[in-house]
Coordinates of C-alpha atoms and ligand atoms in Angstrom, one line a residue:
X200 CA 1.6 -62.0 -37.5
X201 CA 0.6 -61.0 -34.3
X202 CA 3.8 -62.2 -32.2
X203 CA 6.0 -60.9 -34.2
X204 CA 4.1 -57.3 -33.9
X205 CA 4.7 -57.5 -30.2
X206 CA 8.5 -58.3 -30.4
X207 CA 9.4 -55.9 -33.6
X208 CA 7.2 -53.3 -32.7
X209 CA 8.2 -52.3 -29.0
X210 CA 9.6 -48.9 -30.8
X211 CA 7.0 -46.5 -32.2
X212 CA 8.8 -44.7 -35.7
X213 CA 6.2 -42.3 -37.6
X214 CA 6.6 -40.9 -41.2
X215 CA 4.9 -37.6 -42.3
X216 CA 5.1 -36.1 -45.7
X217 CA 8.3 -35.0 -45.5
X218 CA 9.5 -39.0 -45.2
X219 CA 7.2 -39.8 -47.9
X220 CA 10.5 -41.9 -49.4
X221 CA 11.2 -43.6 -46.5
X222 CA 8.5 -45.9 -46.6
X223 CA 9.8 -49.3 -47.9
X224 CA 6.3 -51.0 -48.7
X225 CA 5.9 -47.4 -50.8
X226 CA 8.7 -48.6 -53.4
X227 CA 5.7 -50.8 -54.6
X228 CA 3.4 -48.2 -55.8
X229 CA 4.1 -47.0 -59.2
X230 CA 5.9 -43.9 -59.5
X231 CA 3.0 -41.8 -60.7
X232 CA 1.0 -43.4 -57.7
X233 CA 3.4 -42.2 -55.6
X234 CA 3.6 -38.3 -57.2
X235 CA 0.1 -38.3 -56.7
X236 CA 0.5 -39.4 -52.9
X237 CA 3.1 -37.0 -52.4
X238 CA 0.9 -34.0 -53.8
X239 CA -2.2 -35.1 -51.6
X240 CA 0.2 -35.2 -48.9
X241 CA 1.2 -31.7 -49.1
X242 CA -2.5 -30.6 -48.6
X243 CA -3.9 -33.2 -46.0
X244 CA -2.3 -34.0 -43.0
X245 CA -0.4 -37.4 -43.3
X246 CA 1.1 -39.9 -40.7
X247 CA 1.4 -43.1 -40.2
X248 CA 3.7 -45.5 -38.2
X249 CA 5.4 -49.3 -38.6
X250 CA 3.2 -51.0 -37.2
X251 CA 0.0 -49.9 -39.3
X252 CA 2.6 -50.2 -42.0
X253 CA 3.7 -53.7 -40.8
X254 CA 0.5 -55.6 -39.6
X255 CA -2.8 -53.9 -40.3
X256 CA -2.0 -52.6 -44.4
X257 CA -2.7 -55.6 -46.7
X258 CA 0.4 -54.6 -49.7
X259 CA -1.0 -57.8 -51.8
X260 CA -4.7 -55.5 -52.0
X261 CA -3.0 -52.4 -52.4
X262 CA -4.8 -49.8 -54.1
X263 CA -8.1 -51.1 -52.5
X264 CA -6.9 -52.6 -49.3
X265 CA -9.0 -51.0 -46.7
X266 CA -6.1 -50.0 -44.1
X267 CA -4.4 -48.0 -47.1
X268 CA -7.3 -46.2 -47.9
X269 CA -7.9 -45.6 -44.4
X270 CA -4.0 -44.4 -43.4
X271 CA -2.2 -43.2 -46.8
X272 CA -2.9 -40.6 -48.9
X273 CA -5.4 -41.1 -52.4
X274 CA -4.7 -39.1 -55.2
X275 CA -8.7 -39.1 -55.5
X276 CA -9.2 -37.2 -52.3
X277 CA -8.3 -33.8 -54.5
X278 CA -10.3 -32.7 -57.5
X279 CA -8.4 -34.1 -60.8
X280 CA -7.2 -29.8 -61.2
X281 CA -6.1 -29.4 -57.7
X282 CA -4.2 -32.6 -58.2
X283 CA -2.2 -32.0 -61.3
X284 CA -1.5 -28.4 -59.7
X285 CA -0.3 -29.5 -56.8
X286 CA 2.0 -32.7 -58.7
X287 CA 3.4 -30.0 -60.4
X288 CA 4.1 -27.8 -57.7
X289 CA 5.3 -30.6 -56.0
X290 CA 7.9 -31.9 -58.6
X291 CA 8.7 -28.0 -59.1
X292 CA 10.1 -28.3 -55.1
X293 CA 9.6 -24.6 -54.8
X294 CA 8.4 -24.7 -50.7
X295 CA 6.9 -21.0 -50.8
X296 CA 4.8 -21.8 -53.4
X297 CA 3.9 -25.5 -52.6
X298 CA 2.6 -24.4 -49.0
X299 CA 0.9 -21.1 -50.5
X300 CA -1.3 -23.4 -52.5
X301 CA -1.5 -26.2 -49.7
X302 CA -3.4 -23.2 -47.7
X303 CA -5.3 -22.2 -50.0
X304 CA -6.9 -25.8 -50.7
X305 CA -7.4 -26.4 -47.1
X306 CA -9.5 -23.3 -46.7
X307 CA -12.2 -24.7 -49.4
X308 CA -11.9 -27.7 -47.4
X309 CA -14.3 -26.5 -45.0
X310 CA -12.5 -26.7 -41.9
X311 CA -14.9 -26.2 -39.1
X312 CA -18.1 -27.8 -39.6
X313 CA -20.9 -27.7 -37.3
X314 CA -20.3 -24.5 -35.1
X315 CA -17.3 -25.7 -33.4
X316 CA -15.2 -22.4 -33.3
X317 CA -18.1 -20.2 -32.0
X318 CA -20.6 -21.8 -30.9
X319 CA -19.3 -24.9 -28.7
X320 CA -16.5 -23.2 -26.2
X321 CA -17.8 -22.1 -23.2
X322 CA -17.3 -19.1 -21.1
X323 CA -16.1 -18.6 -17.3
X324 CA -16.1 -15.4 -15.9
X325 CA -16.3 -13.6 -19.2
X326 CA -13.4 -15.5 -20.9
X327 CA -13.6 -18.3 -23.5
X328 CA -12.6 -21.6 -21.9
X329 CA -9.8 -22.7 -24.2
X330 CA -9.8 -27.0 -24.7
X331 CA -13.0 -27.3 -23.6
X332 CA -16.4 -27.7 -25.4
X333 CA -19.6 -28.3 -24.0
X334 CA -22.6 -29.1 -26.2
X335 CA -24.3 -31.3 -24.7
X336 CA -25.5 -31.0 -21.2
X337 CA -24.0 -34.0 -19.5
X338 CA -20.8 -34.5 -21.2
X339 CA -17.8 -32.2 -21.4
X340 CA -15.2 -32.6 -23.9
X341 CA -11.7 -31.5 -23.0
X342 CA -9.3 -31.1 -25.7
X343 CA -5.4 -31.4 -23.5
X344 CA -3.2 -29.6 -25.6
X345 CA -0.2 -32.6 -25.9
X346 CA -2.5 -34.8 -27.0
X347 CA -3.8 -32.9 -30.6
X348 CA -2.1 -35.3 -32.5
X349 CA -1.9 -39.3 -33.3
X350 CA 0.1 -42.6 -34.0
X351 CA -1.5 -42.6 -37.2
X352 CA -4.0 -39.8 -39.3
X353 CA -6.9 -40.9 -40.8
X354 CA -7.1 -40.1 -44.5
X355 CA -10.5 -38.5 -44.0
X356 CA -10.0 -37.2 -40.3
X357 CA -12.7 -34.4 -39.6
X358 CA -9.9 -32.6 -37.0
X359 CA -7.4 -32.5 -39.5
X360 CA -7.5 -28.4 -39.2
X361 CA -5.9 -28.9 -36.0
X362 CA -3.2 -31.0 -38.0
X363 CA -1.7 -28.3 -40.3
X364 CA -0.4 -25.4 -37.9
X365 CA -3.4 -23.2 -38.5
X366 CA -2.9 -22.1 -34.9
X367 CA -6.3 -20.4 -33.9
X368 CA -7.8 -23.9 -34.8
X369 CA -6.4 -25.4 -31.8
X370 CA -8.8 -25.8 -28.9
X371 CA -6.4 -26.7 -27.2
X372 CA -6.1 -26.7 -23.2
X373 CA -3.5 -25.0 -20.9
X374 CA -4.6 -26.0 -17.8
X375 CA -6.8 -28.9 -16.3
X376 CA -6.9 -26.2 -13.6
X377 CA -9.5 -24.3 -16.0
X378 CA -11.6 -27.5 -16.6
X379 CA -11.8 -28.0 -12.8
X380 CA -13.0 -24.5 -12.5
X381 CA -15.5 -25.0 -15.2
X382 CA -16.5 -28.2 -13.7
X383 CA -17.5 -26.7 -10.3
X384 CA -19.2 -24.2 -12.1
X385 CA -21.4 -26.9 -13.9
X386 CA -22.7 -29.7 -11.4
X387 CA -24.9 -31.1 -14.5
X388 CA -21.7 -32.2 -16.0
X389 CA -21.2 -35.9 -15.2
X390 CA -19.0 -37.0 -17.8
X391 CA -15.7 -35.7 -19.1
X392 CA -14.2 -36.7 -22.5
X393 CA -10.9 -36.6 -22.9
X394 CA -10.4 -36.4 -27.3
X395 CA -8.1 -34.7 -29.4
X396 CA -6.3 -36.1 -31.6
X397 CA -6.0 -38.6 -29.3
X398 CA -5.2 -38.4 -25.4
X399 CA -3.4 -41.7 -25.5
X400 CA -0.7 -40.3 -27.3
X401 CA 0.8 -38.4 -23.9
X402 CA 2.9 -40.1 -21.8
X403 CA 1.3 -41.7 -18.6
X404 CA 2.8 -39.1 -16.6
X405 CA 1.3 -36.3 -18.5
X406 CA -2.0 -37.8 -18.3
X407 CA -1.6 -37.9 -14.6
X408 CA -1.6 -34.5 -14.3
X409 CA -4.7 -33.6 -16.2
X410 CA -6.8 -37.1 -14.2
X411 CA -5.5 -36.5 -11.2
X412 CA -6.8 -32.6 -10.5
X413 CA -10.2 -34.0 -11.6
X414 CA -10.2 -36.8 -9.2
X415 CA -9.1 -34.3 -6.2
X416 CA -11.7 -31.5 -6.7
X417 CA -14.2 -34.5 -5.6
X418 CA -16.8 -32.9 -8.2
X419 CA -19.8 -34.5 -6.6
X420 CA -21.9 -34.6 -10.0
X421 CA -19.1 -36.4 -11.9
X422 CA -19.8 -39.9 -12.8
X423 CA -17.7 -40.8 -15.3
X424 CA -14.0 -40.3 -17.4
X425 CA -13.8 -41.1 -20.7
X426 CA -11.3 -41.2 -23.3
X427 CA -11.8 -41.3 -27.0
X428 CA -8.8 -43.2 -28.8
X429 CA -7.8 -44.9 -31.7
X430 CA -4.2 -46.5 -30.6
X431 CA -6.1 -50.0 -29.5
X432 CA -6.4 -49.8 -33.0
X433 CA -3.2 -48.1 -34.1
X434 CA -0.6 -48.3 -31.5
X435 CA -1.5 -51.2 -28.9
X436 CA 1.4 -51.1 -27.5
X437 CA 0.6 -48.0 -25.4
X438 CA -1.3 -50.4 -23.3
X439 CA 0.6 -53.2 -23.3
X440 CA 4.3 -53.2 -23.8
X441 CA 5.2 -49.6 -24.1
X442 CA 7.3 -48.3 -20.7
X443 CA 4.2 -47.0 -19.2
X444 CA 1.8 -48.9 -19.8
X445 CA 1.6 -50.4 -16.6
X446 CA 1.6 -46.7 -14.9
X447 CA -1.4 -46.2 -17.4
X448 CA -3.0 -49.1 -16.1
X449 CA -2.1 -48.0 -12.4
X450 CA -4.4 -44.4 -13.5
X451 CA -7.0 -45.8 -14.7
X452 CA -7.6 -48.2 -11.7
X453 CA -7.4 -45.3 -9.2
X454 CA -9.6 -43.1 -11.4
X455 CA -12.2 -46.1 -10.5
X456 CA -11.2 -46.3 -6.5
X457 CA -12.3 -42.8 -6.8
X458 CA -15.5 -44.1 -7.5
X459 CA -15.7 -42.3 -10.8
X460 CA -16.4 -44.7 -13.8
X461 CA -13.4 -45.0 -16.9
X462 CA -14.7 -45.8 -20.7
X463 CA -12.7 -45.9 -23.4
X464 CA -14.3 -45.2 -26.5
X465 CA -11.8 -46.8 -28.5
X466 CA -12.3 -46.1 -32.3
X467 CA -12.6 -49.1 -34.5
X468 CA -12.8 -48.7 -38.2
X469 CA -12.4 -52.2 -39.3
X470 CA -12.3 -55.6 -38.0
X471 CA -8.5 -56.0 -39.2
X472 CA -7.4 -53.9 -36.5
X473 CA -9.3 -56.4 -33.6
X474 CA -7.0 -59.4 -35.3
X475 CA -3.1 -59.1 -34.3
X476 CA -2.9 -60.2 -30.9
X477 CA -1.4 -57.3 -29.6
X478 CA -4.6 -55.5 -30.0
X479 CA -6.6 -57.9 -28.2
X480 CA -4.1 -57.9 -25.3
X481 CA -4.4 -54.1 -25.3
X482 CA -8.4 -54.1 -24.6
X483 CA -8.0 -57.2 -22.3
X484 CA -5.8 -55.1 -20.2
X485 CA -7.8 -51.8 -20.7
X486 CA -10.8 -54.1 -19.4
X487 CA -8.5 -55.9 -16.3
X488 CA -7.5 -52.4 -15.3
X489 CA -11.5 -51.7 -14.6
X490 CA -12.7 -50.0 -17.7
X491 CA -15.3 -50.3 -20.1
X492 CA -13.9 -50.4 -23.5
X493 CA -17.2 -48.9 -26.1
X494 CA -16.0 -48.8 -29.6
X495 CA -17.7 -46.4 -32.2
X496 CA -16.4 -45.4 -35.8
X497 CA -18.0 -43.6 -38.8
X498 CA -18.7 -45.2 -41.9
X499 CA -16.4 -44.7 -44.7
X500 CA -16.2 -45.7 -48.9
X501 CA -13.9 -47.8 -49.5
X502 CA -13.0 -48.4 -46.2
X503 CA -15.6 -50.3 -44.5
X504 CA -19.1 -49.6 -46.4
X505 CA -20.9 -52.7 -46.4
X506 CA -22.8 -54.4 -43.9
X507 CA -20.5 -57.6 -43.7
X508 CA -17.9 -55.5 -42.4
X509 CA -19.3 -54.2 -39.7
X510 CA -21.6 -56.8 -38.2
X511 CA -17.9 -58.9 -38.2
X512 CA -16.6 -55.5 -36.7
X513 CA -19.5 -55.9 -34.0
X514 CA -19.4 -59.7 -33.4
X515 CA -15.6 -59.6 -32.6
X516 CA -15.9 -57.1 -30.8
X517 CA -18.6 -58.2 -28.7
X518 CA -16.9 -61.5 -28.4
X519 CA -14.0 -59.8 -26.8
X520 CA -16.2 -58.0 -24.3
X521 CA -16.1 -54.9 -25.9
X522 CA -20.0 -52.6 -26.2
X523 CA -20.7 -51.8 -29.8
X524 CA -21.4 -47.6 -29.5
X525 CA -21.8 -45.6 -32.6
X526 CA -21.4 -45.8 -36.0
X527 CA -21.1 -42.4 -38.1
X528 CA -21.3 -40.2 -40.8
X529 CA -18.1 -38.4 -41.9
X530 CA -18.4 -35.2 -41.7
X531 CA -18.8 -32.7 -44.5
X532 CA -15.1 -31.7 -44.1
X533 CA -12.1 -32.2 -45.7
X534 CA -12.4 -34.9 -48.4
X535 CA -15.8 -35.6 -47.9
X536 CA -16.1 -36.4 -51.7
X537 CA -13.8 -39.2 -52.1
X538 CA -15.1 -41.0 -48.7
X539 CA -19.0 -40.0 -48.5
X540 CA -21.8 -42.8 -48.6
X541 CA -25.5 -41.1 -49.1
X542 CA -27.6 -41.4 -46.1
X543 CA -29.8 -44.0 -47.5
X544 CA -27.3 -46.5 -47.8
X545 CA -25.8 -45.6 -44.9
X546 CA -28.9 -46.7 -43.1
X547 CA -29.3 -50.3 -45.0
X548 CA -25.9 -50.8 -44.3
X549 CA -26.5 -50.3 -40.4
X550 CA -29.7 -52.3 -40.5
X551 CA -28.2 -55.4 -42.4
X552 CA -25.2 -55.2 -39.6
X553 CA -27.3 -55.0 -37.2
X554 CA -30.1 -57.3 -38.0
X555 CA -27.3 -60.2 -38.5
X556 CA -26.0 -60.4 -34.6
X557 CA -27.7 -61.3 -31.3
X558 CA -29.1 -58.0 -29.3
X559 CA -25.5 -58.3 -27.3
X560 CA -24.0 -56.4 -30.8
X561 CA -27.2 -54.6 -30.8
X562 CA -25.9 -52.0 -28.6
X563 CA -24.3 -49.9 -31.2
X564 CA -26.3 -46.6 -32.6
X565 CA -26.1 -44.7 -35.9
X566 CA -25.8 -43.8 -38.2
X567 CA -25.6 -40.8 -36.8
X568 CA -24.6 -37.3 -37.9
X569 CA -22.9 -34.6 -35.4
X570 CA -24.7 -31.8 -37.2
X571 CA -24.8 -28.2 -35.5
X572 CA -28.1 -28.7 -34.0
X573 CA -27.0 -32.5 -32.5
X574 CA -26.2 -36.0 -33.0
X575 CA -28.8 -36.9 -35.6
X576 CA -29.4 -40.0 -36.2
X577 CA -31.5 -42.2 -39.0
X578 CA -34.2 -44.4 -37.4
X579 CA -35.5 -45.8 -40.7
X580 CA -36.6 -45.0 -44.5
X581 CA -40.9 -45.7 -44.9
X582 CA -43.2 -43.8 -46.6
X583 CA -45.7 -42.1 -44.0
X584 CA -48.9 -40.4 -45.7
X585 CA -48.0 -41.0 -49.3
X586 CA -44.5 -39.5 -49.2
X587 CA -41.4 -41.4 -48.8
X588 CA -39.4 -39.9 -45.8
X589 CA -36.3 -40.7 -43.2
X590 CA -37.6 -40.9 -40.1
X591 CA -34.9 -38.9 -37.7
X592 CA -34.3 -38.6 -33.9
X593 CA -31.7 -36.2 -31.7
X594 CA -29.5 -38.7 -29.5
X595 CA -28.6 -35.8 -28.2
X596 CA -29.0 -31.9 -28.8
X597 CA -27.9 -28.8 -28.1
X598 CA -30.9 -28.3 -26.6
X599 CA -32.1 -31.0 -24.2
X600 CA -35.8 -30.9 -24.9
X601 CA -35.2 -31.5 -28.8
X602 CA -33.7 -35.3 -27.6
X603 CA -35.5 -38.2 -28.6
X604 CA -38.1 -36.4 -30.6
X605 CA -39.1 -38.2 -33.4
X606 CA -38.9 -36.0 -37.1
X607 CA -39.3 -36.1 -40.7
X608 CA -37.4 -35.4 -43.8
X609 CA -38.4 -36.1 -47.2
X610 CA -36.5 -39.6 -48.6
X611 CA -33.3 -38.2 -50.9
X612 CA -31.3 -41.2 -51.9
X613 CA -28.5 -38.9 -53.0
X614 CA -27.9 -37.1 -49.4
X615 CA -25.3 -37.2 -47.6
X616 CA -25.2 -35.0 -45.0
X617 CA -28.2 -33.0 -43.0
X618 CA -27.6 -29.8 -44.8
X619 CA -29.1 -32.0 -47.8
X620 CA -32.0 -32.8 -46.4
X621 CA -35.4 -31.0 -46.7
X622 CA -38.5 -31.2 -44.0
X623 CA -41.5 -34.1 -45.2
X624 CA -45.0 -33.3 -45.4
X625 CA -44.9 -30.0 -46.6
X626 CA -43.5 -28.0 -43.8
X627 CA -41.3 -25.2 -44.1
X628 CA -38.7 -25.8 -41.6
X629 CA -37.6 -28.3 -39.2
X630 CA -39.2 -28.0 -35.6
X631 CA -35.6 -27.0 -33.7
X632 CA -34.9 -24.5 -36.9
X633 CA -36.0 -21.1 -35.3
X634 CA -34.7 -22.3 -32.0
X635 CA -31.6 -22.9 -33.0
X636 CA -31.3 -19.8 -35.6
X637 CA -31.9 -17.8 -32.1
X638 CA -29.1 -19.3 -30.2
X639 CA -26.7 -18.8 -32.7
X640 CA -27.7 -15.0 -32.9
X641 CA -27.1 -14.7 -29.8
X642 CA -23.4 -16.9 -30.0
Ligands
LIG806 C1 -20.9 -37.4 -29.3 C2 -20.6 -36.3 -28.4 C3 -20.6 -36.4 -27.0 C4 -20.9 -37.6 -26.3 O1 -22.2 -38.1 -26.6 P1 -22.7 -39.5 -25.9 O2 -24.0 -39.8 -26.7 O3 -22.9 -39.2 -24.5 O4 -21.6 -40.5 -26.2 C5 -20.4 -35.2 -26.3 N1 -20.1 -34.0 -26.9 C6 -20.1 -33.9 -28.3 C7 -19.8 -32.6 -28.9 C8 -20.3 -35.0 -29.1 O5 -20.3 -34.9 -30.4
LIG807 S1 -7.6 -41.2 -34.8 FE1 -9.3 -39.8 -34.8 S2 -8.5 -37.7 -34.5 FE2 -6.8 -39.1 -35.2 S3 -6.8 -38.9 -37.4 FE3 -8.1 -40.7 -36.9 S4 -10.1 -39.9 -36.9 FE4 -8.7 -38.1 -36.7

């Protein structure tokens, strides 16, 4: 399968909701599957190109194939109501009405979880620093505006607010001029993150222009570029046979004469994506060009929620030099319902994984939870004075003092998310709450 997707699949052809029909392998659904689809699609943000069509979506497992849960709308992912309002909606073609109710849908889809809007974008000079946020000391993300989009959505893609045209959503970035500004400003920055969407959708010679103003400031405290992506996985050819993939290549190497380090977090949701050859040329040229591919995904129902998965997810990828990084907890956005896998399980499922490869796979860290506070992540389920507890720890934190600081919550095999979670032993709050309660007063 793999040849073929280099050959057929030099030319990159996406289909939204509006091209729903176009889709041959879609003639295979049923046609109340695929009024259901169409509805879903109306509210969520959909997208998906040939060559996740072609090579990575199973149609002989369809419903349950992972890469169709993963890419293509589920009629689950709306509440049974919202679904049979939207069908009819849908079916009644009126647009005014179709789009009033889409909006109305996304806004109890809780958008913006864990402070992004407010309490995330930094200030220069008085003025919000659009397409940038900086949580954590070291790392600055920058958001360039071209690349707030991808080959291919995710059905349960936390950033899908930025998907739908709700315009003050966008944290989008004018200028890599205002990042270097920042940058100077901020000497304890040493790594920037280029994320979206996903960076690797702009052209090579846009890309330039945001790299290149970084590497000619000569920031002394910068260290290292990084760029969170999910075409290894989705569009391979952007490192291997698309027209500039060889400029991209060209970037990336003089990002390292520099002296500055390149890592691309590539995101991996499941090992199907490491198989078609394609994909494995992609990270053996991301890796001959200098950088350090480190893969990290969250963990998803239905999509890759069992230990086997992702300790063959791990061992692949570790055997194609790749570094294991983090595994996930969706977020409590969008449809969370539909994708969510308690806490508990969660943690077996990264234990098993981990347990069942060689300390080379062992590299990877989760699950972990971007919560407002920090990166949260679950060391292990015991039961500590009587009381059975999660035993939790800040990879990293808003505030750099609260990392690595061992805490406790009491054992809820139901949870899903932080918010769910209640302090062990008794106590009244976590030890970063009134902190934290503080810095948002004064956001
Ligand atoms: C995860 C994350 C980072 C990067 O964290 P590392 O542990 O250094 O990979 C930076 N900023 C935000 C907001 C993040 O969520
Ligand atoms: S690739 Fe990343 S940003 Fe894009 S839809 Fe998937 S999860 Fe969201």
């Amino acid at each position: 399968m793999s040849d073929r997707a280099g050959q057929s699949h030099r030319r990159f052809r996406a289909y939204t909701n509006r091209d729903l029909d176009k889709i041959p392998q879609l003639s295979r659904l049923s046609a109340d599957h695929r009024r259901s689809l169409k509805a879903v699609a109306a509210v969520l943000p959909f997208r998906v190109n040939n060559y996740v069509l072609d090579e990575l979506i199973d149609w002989d497992r369809v419903p349950d194939d992972p890469m169709f849960q993963l890419t293509i709308p589920q009629p689950g992912m709306l509440a049974p109501d919202e679904l049979a309002r939207m069908r009819a909606l849908v079916e009644a073609g009126e647009r005014a009405a179709i789009v009033a109710a889409a909006r109305e849908l996304q806004r109890q889809l809780n958008p913006h979880p864990a402070g992004q809007l407010k309490l995330n974008v930094p200030s220069l000079d008085g003025a919000r620093v659009k397409g940038v946020q900086h949580k954590y000391r070291e790392t600055a993300l920058f958001f360039p505006t071209p690349g707030q989009t991808c080959h291919s959505y995710c059905t349960y893609c936390f950033r899908w607010a930025q998907f739908v045209g709700v315009d003050e959503l966008k944290f989008a970035a004018r200028e890599a001029d205002t990042l270097v500004r920042y940058l100077q400003r901020h000497p304890e920055v040493t790594d920037v993150l280029f994320t979206g969407g996903d960076p690797m959708v702009m052209r090579t010679r846009v890309l330039r222009r945001y790299v290149e103003p970084l590497l000619d400031a000569e920031l002394p405290g910068l260290t290292s570029i990084r760029f969170g992506t999910k075409a290894p996985a989705y569009w391979p050819q952007r490192f291997t046979t698309d027209d500039d993939a060889d400029d991209l290549m060209r970037l990336l190497e003089l990002v390292q004469r520099r002296g500055k380090h390149v890592s691309v977090m590539a995101h991996f949701s499941h090992p199907r994506e490491l198989e078609p050859a394609i994909a494995r040329s992609a990270i053996r040229r991301l890796q001959g060009a200098g950088a350090l591919v480190r893969c990290q995904a969250p963990l998803i129902r239905r999509v890759n929620d069992d230990a086997e998965t992702w300790s063959r997810m791990w061992h692949t990828q570790v055997s194609l030099g790749a570094v294991p990084y983090y595994m996930f907890i969706a977020r409590d956005t969008g449809p969370k319902e539909y994708f969510k896998v308690p806490l508990h399980r969660a943690y077996r499922i990264f234990r098993d994984a981990h347990a069942s490869l060689s300390g080379l796979a062992r590299t990877a860290r989760g699950p972990s939870m971007s919560t407002t506070p920090g990166k949260i992540v679950i060391d292990g389920a015991a039961e500590l004075a009587g009381e059975p507890v999660f035993a939790l720890r800040f990879l990293q934190a808003r505030r750099a003092a609260w990392t690595g600081r061992p805490f406790y919550a009491k054992l809820d095999e139901r949870a899903a998310w932080f918010d769910e979670l209640r302090p062990a032993f008794g106590e009244p709050a976590f030890f970063f709450e009134a902190e934290l309660a503080s810095m948002q007063r004064s956001a």
